[in-house]
CSV table of C-alpha atoms in Angstrom, one decimal:
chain,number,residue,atom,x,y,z
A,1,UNK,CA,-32.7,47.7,62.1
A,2,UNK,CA,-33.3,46.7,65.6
A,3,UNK,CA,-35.4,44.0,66.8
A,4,UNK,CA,-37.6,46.4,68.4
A,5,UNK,CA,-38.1,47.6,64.9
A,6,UNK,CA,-38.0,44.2,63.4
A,7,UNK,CA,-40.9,43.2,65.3
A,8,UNK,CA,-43.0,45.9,65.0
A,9,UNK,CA,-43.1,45.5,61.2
A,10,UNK,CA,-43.7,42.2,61.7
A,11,UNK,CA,-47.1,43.1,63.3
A,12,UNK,CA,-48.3,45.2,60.4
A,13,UNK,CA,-47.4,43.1,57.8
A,14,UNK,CA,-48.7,39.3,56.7
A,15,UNK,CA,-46.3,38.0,54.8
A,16,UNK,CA,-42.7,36.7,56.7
A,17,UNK,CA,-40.8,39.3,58.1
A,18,UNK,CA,-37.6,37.0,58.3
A,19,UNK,CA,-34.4,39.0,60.3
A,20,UNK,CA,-30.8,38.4,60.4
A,21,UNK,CA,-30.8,35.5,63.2
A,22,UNK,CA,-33.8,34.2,61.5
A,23,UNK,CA,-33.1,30.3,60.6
A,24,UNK,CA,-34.4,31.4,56.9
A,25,UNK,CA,-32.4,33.9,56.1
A,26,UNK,CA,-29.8,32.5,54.6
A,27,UNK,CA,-32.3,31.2,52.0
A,28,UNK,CA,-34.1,34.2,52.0
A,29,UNK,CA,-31.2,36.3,50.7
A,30,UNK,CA,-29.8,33.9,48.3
A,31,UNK,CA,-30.4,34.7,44.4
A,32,UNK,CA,-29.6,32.9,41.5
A,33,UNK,CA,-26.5,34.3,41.0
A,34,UNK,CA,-24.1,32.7,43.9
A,35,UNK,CA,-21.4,35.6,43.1
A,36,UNK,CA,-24.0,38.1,45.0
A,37,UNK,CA,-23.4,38.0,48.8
A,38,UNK,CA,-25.4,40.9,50.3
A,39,UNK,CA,-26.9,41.1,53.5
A,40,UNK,CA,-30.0,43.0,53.7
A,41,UNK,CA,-31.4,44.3,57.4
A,42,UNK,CA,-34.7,42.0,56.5
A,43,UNK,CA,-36.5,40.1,54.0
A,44,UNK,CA,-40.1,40.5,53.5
A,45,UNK,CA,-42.2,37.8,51.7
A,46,UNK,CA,-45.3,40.2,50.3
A,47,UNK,CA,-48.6,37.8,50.7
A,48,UNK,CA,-50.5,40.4,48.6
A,49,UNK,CA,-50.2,44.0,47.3
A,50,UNK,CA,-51.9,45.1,50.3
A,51,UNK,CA,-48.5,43.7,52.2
A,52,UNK,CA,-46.4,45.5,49.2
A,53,UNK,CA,-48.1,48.6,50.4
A,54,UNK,CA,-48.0,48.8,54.4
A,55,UNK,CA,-44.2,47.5,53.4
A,56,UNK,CA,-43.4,50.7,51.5
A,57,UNK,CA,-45.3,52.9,54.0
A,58,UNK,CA,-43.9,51.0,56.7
A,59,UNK,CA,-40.1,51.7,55.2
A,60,UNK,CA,-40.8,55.0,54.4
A,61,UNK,CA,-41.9,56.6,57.8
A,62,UNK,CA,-38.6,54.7,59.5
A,63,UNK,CA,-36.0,55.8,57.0
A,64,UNK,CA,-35.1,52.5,56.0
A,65,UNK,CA,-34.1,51.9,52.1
A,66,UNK,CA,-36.2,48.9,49.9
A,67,UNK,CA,-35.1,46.6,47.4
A,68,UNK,CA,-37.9,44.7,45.3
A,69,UNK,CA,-37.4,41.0,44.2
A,70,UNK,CA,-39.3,39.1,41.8
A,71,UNK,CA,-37.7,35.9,40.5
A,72,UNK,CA,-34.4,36.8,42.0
A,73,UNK,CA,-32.6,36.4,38.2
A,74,UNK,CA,-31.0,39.7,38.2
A,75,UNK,CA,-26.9,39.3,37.4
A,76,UNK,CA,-25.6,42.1,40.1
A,77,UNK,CA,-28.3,41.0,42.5
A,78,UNK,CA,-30.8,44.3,42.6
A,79,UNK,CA,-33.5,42.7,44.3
A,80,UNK,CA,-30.8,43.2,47.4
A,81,UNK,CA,-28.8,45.5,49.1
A,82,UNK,CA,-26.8,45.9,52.4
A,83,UNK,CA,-28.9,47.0,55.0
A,84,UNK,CA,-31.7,47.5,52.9
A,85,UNK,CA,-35.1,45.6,53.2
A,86,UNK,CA,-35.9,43.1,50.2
A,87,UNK,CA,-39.6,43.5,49.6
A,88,UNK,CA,-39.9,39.9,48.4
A,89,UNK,CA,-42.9,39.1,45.5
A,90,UNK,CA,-42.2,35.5,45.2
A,91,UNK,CA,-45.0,34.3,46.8
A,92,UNK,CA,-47.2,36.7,44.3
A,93,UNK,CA,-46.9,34.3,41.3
A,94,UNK,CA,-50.2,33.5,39.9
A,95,UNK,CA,-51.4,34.4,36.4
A,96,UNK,CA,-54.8,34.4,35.1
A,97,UNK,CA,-55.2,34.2,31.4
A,98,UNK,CA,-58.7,35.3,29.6
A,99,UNK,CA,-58.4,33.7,26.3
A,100,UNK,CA,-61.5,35.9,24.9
A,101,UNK,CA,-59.6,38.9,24.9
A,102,UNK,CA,-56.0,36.9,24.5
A,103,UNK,CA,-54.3,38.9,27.5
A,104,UNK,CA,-53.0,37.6,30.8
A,105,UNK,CA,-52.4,39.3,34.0
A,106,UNK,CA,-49.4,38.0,35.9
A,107,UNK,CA,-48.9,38.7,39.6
A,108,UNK,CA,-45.1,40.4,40.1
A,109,UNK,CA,-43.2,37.5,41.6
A,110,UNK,CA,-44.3,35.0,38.8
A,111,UNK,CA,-41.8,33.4,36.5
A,112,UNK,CA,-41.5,32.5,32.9
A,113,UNK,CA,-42.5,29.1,33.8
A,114,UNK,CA,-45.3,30.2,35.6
A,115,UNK,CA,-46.6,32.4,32.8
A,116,UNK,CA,-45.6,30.1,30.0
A,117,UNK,CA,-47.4,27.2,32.1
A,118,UNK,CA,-50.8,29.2,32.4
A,119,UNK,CA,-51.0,30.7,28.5
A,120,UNK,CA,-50.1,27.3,27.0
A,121,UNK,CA,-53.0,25.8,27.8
A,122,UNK,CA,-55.0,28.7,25.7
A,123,UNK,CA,-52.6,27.8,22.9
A,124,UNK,CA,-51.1,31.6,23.5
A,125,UNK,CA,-48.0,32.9,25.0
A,126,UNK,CA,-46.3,36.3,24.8
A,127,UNK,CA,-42.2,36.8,24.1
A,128,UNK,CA,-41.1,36.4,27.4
A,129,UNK,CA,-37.0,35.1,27.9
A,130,UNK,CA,-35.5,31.5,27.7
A,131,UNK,CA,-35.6,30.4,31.1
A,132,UNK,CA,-38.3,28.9,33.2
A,133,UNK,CA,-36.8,30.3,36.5
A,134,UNK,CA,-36.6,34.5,35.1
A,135,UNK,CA,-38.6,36.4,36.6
A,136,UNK,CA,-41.9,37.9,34.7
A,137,UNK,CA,-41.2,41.4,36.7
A,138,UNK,CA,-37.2,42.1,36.3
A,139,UNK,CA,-37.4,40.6,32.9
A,140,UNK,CA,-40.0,42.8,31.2
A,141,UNK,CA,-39.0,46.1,32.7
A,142,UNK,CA,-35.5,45.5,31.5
A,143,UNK,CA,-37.3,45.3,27.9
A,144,UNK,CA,-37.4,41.3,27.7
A,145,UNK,CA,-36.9,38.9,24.7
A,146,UNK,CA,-36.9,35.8,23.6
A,147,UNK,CA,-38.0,32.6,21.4
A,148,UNK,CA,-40.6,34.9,19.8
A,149,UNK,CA,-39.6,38.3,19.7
A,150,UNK,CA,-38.4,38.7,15.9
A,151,UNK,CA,-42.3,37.8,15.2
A,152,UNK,CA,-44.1,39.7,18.4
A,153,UNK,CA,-41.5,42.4,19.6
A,154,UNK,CA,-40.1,42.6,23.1
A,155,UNK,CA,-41.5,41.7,26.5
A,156,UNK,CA,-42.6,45.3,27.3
A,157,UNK,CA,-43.9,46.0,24.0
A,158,UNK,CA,-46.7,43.3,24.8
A,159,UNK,CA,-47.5,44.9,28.5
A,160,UNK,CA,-50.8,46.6,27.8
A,161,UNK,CA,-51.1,47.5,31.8
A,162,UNK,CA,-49.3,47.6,35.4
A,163,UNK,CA,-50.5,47.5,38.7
A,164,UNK,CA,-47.9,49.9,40.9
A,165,UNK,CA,-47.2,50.9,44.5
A,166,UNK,CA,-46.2,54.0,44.8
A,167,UNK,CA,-43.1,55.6,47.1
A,168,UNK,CA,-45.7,56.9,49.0
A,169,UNK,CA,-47.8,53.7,49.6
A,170,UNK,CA,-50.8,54.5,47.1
A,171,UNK,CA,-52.1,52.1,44.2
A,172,UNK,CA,-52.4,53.1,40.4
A,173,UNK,CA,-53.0,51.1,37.2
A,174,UNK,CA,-50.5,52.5,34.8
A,175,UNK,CA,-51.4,52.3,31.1
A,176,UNK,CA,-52.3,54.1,28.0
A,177,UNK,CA,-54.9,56.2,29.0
A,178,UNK,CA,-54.2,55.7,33.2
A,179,UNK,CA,-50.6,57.5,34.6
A,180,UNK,CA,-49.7,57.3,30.6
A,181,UNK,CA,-46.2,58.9,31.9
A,182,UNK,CA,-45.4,56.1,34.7
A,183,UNK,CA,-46.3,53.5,32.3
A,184,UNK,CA,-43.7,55.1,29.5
A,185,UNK,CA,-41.6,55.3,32.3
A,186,UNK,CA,-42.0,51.2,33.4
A,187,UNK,CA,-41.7,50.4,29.5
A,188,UNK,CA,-38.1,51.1,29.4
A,189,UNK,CA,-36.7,53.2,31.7
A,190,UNK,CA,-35.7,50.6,34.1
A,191,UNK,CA,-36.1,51.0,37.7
A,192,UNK,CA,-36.9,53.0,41.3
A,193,UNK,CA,-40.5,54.3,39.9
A,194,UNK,CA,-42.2,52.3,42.1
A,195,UNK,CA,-43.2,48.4,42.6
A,196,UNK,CA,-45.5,46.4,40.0
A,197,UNK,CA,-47.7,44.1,41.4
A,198,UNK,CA,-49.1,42.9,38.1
A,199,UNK,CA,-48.7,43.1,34.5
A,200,UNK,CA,-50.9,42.8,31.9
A,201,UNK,CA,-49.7,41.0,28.6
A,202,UNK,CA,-51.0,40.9,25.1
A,203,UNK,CA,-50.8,37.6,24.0
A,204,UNK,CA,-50.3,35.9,20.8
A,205,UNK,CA,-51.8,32.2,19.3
A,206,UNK,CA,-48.2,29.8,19.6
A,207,UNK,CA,-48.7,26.3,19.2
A,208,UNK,CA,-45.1,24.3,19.0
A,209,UNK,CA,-41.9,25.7,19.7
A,210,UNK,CA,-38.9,24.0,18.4
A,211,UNK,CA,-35.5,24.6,19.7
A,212,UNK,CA,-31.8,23.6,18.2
A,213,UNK,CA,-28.2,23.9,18.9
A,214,UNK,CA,-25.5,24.1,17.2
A,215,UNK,CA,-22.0,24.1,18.7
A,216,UNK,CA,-19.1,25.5,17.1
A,217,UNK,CA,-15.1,25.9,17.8
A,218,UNK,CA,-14.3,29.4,19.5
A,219,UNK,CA,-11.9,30.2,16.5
A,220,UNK,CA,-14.9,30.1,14.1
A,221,UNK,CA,-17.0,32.5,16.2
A,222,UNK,CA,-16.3,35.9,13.7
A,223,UNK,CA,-17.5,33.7,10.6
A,224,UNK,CA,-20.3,32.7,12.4
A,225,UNK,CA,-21.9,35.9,13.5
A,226,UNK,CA,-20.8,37.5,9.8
A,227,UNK,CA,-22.7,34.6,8.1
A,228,UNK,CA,-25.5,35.2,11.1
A,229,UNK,CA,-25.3,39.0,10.0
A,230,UNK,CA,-26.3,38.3,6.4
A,231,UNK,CA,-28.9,34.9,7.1
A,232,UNK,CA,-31.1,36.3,9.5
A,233,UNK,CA,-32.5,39.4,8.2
A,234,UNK,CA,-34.0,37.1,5.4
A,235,UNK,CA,-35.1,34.3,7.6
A,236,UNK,CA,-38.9,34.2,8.5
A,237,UNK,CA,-39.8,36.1,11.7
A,238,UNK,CA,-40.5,32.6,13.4
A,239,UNK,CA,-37.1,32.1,13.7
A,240,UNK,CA,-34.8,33.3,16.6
A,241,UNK,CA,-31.5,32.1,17.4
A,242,UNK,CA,-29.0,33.9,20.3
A,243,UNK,CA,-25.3,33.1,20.7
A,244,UNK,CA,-23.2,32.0,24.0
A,245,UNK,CA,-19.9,31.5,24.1
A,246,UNK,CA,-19.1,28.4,26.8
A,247,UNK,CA,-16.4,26.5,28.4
A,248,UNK,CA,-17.7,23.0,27.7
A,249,UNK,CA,-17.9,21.2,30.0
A,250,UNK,CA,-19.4,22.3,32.3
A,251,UNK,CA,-21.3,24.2,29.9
């Protein structure tokens, strides 16, 4: 991308449109993983879905290839690529929460702690991860559990709706009874069918959360997860444990 180019997007969008010799851009295209080192043509920091859309039209007519990020979690760093542009949502991070109908609508560059923050309040929540910092959008169209799957399901099997751009620049609501297809589609089948703007959770009454570790030597690992096997298909739903295997420290 040239600056003529550069600029000229920069006109027709709101949000940053933050360039190779921009002083941001190194802390534009950084992601939580530090392994990923890709340099994408531009960064754009979406104020709205209105941005997300003249962004996609804006890419589309000038041949140039998009990347979405949400919280920036992803291990082999989607959200950028070389020479693409890195349609960034972060600044999209509210959630509102309507505790009548115990659903919440969170914006697509909102995190875990962002959504966990707003629905805890309500004395709800929805299975959603183990880390604050996890992004709501890359999460839940990867499928998405956590603390309170075994009882609720999975991340996507509590989206009851998304808001989507299109590749061509329009707006849907996919749901049920709206784009029924696209929303199969977002509930599972990854990727590149367009970029959410919002989803819409079911939510579930959670009070107190309790969390506990147990550390064990590498060598006992097998006997563990065979004695894991057997326990937790008996265990209540409430409980949820996952395993890591760590160097400690640093771990």
């Amino acid at each position: 991308m040239d600056g003529t180019l550069l600029e000229k997007m920069r006109t027709e969008l709101r949000g940053p449109v933050i360039g190779p010799d921009d002083e941001e851009y190194g802390r534009a295209r950084t992601v939580y993983n530090a392994m990923i080192d890709k340099k994408p043509a531009a960064v754009v920091e979406c104020r709205d879905t209105a941005d997300v859309m003249a962004a996609v039209d804006f890419l589309r007519e000038n041949g140039l290839e998009p990347a979405v990020r949400g919280g920036g979690h992803s291990g082999p760093g989607l959200g950028l690529r070389d020479g693409a542009v890195t349609l960034d949502l972060s600044p999209l991070h509210g959630v509102r929460v309507d505790p009548a109908t115990q659903t919440a609508q969170a914006d697509g560059g909102a995190t875990l702690g962002d959504l966990d923050h707003a629905t805890h309040a309500f004395g709800l929540a929805t299975p959603a991860g183990i880390m604050s910092t996890t992004g709501v959008g890359g999460l839940t169209l990867g499928g998405g559990h956590g603390y309170l799957t075994r009882k609720y399901g999975l991340s996507v099997d509590n989206l009851v709706s998304a808001d989507v751009v299109l590749a061509d620049g329009s707006f849907v609501a996919a749901n049920p009874s709206e784009h029924a297809d696209l929303f199969w589609a977002l509930r599972g089948g990854g990727g590149n069918f367009g970029v959410v703007t919002s989803f819409d959770f079911e939510l579930h009454p959670v009070d107190t959360v309790g969390v506990a570790i147990t550390v064990w030597p590498l060598e006992l690992f097998q006997d563990v997860m065979r004695w894991y096997r057997d326990f937790l298909p008996q265990a209540p739903a409430d409980l949820y444990g996952f395993f890591a295997s760590l160097t400690v420290p640093p771990g």
